[in-house]
């Protein structure tokens, strides 16, 4: 990938989409998870060449919308919502426990130089998604006996985090004085 970026240096978003398909096909034949291969490749490039890592990030943003739309459509089509009745209460309990653990860890381990960190950092760490959706789908495919229920549990948790996380992040930014209410698009 770095050789292509340094040598050819054209149509990087298209190249990345093609490389993703190649990773998926090659990964299946080699019994490797394309998701984990891509994650490892991205981490490696970002650490080997920070400038190229930023270029890849920008290219993924440019090509990402149709890819993400297809991914979420496929993930949603395979989702067993009847399992939500079973795993919903467990998902909410895990969401609450995760939130409490993040809050406690931030209160205990946040740097002391800025007291706002101990008070507000946890709010910015609640949202999660991204690779977690892919890992949930991987669990479902790998363990067909119980994987679909685990996938629904994980997606229910992510959904709750994505609903609450941005609100908490905004409150943290306002409360810490990093932004004013006018900048955030409304009153406090």
Tab-separated table of C-alpha atoms in Angstrom:
chain	number	residue	atom	x	y	z
A	1	UNK	CA	0.000	0.000	0.000
A	2	UNK	CA	2.817	2.398	0.865
A	3	UNK	CA	4.554	1.548	-2.420
A	4	UNK	CA	1.400	2.397	-4.358
A	5	UNK	CA	0.923	5.626	-2.428
A	6	UNK	CA	4.501	6.726	-2.992
A	7	UNK	CA	4.839	5.482	-6.581
A	8	UNK	CA	1.488	5.773	-8.346
A	9	UNK	CA	-0.192	8.255	-5.996
A	10	UNK	CA	-3.485	8.461	-7.947
A	11	UNK	CA	-7.082	7.593	-7.134
A	12	UNK	CA	-6.282	6.442	-3.608
A	13	UNK	CA	-9.959	5.980	-2.566
A	14	UNK	CA	-10.576	3.675	-5.538
A	15	UNK	CA	-7.345	1.793	-4.849
A	16	UNK	CA	-8.389	1.275	-1.213
A	17	UNK	CA	-11.800	-0.085	-2.222
A	18	UNK	CA	-10.095	-2.544	-4.594
A	19	UNK	CA	-7.571	-3.488	-1.946
A	20	UNK	CA	-10.413	-4.125	0.486
A	21	UNK	CA	-12.026	-6.566	-1.935
A	22	UNK	CA	-8.653	-8.259	-2.455
A	23	UNK	CA	-8.172	-8.519	1.318
A	24	UNK	CA	-11.628	-10.030	1.690
A	25	UNK	CA	-11.039	-12.648	-1.000
A	26	UNK	CA	-7.452	-13.404	0.020
A	27	UNK	CA	-8.394	-13.467	3.683
A	28	UNK	CA	-11.164	-15.994	3.053
A	29	UNK	CA	-8.787	-18.280	1.175
A	30	UNK	CA	-6.106	-17.985	3.871
A	31	UNK	CA	-8.611	-18.263	6.745
A	32	UNK	CA	-7.834	-14.717	7.900
A	33	UNK	CA	-10.389	-12.128	8.919
A	34	UNK	CA	-10.340	-9.300	6.350
A	35	UNK	CA	-11.477	-6.942	9.099
A	36	UNK	CA	-8.508	-7.770	11.314
A	37	UNK	CA	-6.082	-7.782	8.373
A	38	UNK	CA	-7.283	-4.316	7.347
A	39	UNK	CA	-7.151	-3.056	10.918
A	40	UNK	CA	-3.593	-4.322	11.313
A	41	UNK	CA	-2.547	-2.825	7.963
A	42	UNK	CA	-3.992	0.561	8.883
A	43	UNK	CA	-2.296	0.556	12.277
A	44	UNK	CA	1.010	-0.475	10.710
A	45	UNK	CA	0.912	2.243	8.059
A	46	UNK	CA	-0.150	4.916	10.541
A	47	UNK	CA	2.852	4.017	12.694
A	48	UNK	CA	5.358	3.620	9.844
A	49	UNK	CA	4.463	6.823	8.021
A	50	UNK	CA	2.197	9.298	9.807
A	51	UNK	CA	1.709	11.505	6.730
A	52	UNK	CA	0.602	8.576	4.574
A	53	UNK	CA	-1.625	7.392	7.420
A	54	UNK	CA	-3.440	10.744	7.317
A	55	UNK	CA	-3.807	10.426	3.537
A	56	UNK	CA	-5.336	6.977	3.937
A	57	UNK	CA	-7.732	8.312	6.569
A	58	UNK	CA	-8.847	11.089	4.199
A	59	UNK	CA	-9.225	8.648	1.289
A	60	UNK	CA	-11.350	6.326	3.424
A	61	UNK	CA	-13.582	9.262	4.358
A	62	UNK	CA	-13.991	10.059	0.658
A	63	UNK	CA	-14.880	6.479	-0.325
A	64	UNK	CA	-16.545	5.493	2.919
A	65	UNK	CA	-20.189	6.473	2.564
A	66	UNK	CA	-21.247	3.876	-0.038
A	67	UNK	CA	-19.109	1.203	1.615
A	68	UNK	CA	-20.561	1.919	5.048
A	69	UNK	CA	-24.088	2.012	3.619
A	70	UNK	CA	-23.620	-1.451	2.094
A	71	UNK	CA	-22.039	-2.789	5.277
A	72	UNK	CA	-24.826	-1.547	7.539
A	73	UNK	CA	-27.501	-2.751	5.108
A	74	UNK	CA	-25.946	-6.231	5.095
A	75	UNK	CA	-25.502	-6.226	8.872
A	76	UNK	CA	-29.089	-5.086	9.401
A	77	UNK	CA	-30.471	-7.676	6.975
A	78	UNK	CA	-28.894	-10.484	8.970
A	79	UNK	CA	-29.869	-9.133	12.379
A	80	UNK	CA	-32.276	-11.271	14.382
A	81	UNK	CA	-34.412	-8.678	16.170
A	82	UNK	CA	-36.429	-11.318	18.017
A	83	UNK	CA	-33.271	-11.957	20.029
A	84	UNK	CA	-33.443	-8.332	21.219
A	85	UNK	CA	-36.260	-9.291	23.579
A	86	UNK	CA	-33.951	-11.826	25.199
A	87	UNK	CA	-30.732	-9.834	25.242
A	88	UNK	CA	-32.134	-6.290	25.602
A	89	UNK	CA	-32.081	-6.199	29.419
A	90	UNK	CA	-28.559	-7.676	29.465
A	91	UNK	CA	-27.457	-5.073	26.903
A	92	UNK	CA	-28.776	-2.219	29.050
A	93	UNK	CA	-27.068	-3.674	32.129
A	94	UNK	CA	-23.771	-3.955	30.235
A	95	UNK	CA	-24.160	-0.393	28.911
A	96	UNK	CA	-24.633	0.866	32.456
A	97	UNK	CA	-21.698	-1.186	33.784
A	98	UNK	CA	-19.443	-0.002	30.951
A	99	UNK	CA	-20.429	3.603	31.607
A	100	UNK	CA	-19.776	3.188	35.320
A	101	UNK	CA	-16.381	1.567	34.646
A	102	UNK	CA	-15.359	4.385	32.286
A	103	UNK	CA	-16.513	6.997	34.809
A	104	UNK	CA	-14.624	5.306	37.678
A	105	UNK	CA	-11.456	4.833	35.623
A	106	UNK	CA	-11.470	8.481	34.535
A	107	UNK	CA	-12.068	9.678	38.099
A	108	UNK	CA	-9.211	7.516	39.349
A	109	UNK	CA	-6.624	7.741	36.565
A	110	UNK	CA	-7.185	11.037	34.724
A	111	UNK	CA	-4.223	13.430	34.951
A	112	UNK	CA	-4.487	15.820	37.881
A	113	UNK	CA	-3.079	18.893	36.080
A	114	UNK	CA	-6.532	19.802	34.779
A	115	UNK	CA	-9.412	18.998	37.149
A	116	UNK	CA	-11.850	19.175	34.237
A	117	UNK	CA	-10.472	15.849	32.995
A	118	UNK	CA	-11.571	13.972	36.111
A	119	UNK	CA	-14.998	15.520	35.871
A	120	UNK	CA	-15.752	15.402	32.127
A	121	UNK	CA	-13.406	12.981	30.306
A	122	UNK	CA	-15.673	9.956	30.796
A	123	UNK	CA	-18.486	11.648	28.867
A	124	UNK	CA	-16.394	11.785	25.717
A	125	UNK	CA	-15.524	8.094	25.902
A	126	UNK	CA	-19.051	6.652	25.893
A	127	UNK	CA	-19.666	6.563	22.130
A	128	UNK	CA	-18.362	3.521	20.295
A	129	UNK	CA	-18.991	1.853	16.963
A	130	UNK	CA	-16.750	1.392	13.952
A	131	UNK	CA	-14.838	-1.843	14.137
A	132	UNK	CA	-17.136	-3.133	16.878
A	133	UNK	CA	-19.944	-3.630	14.331
A	134	UNK	CA	-17.629	-5.704	12.172
A	135	UNK	CA	-16.431	-7.751	15.130
A	136	UNK	CA	-20.047	-8.411	16.127
A	137	UNK	CA	-20.784	-9.753	12.645
A	138	UNK	CA	-17.606	-11.852	12.812
A	139	UNK	CA	-18.721	-13.385	16.123
A	140	UNK	CA	-22.098	-14.201	14.577
A	141	UNK	CA	-20.537	-16.000	11.618
A	142	UNK	CA	-17.857	-17.777	13.640
A	143	UNK	CA	-20.191	-19.140	16.325
A	144	UNK	CA	-23.515	-19.942	14.626
A	145	UNK	CA	-25.019	-21.547	17.740
A	146	UNK	CA	-24.868	-18.454	19.960
A	147	UNK	CA	-23.189	-15.806	17.778
A	148	UNK	CA	-26.394	-14.193	16.456
A	149	UNK	CA	-27.566	-13.450	20.014
A	150	UNK	CA	-24.155	-12.002	20.896
A	151	UNK	CA	-24.283	-9.877	17.741
A	152	UNK	CA	-27.690	-8.471	18.714
A	153	UNK	CA	-26.403	-7.821	22.247
A	154	UNK	CA	-23.374	-5.927	20.933
A	155	UNK	CA	-25.405	-3.921	18.421
A	156	UNK	CA	-27.969	-3.028	21.080
A	157	UNK	CA	-25.153	-1.784	23.292
A	158	UNK	CA	-23.570	0.211	20.462
A	159	UNK	CA	-26.932	1.761	19.636
A	160	UNK	CA	-27.414	2.850	23.241
A	161	UNK	CA	-23.867	4.243	23.351
A	162	UNK	CA	-24.375	6.126	20.084
A	163	UNK	CA	-27.612	7.667	21.349
A	164	UNK	CA	-26.194	8.792	24.695
A	165	UNK	CA	-22.530	9.408	23.800
A	166	UNK	CA	-22.856	12.541	21.636
A	167	UNK	CA	-25.155	14.170	24.187
A	168	UNK	CA	-22.661	13.473	26.967
A	169	UNK	CA	-19.756	14.692	24.828
A	170	UNK	CA	-21.565	17.974	24.188
A	171	UNK	CA	-22.297	18.350	27.919
A	172	UNK	CA	-18.640	17.675	28.722
A	173	UNK	CA	-17.437	20.258	26.194
A	174	UNK	CA	-19.880	22.846	27.525
A	175	UNK	CA	-19.205	22.054	31.192
A	176	UNK	CA	-15.441	22.147	30.793
A	177	UNK	CA	-15.580	25.462	28.965
A	178	UNK	CA	-14.037	24.048	25.770
A	179	UNK	CA	-16.990	25.408	23.785
A	180	UNK	CA	-19.713	27.956	24.443
A	181	UNK	CA	-23.414	27.225	24.044
A	182	UNK	CA	-23.548	29.479	20.972
A	183	UNK	CA	-20.789	27.449	19.282
A	184	UNK	CA	-22.544	24.181	20.085
A	185	UNK	CA	-25.656	25.237	18.217
A	186	UNK	CA	-28.025	26.172	21.005
A	187	UNK	CA	-28.470	26.814	24.668
A	188	UNK	CA	-27.147	24.724	27.488
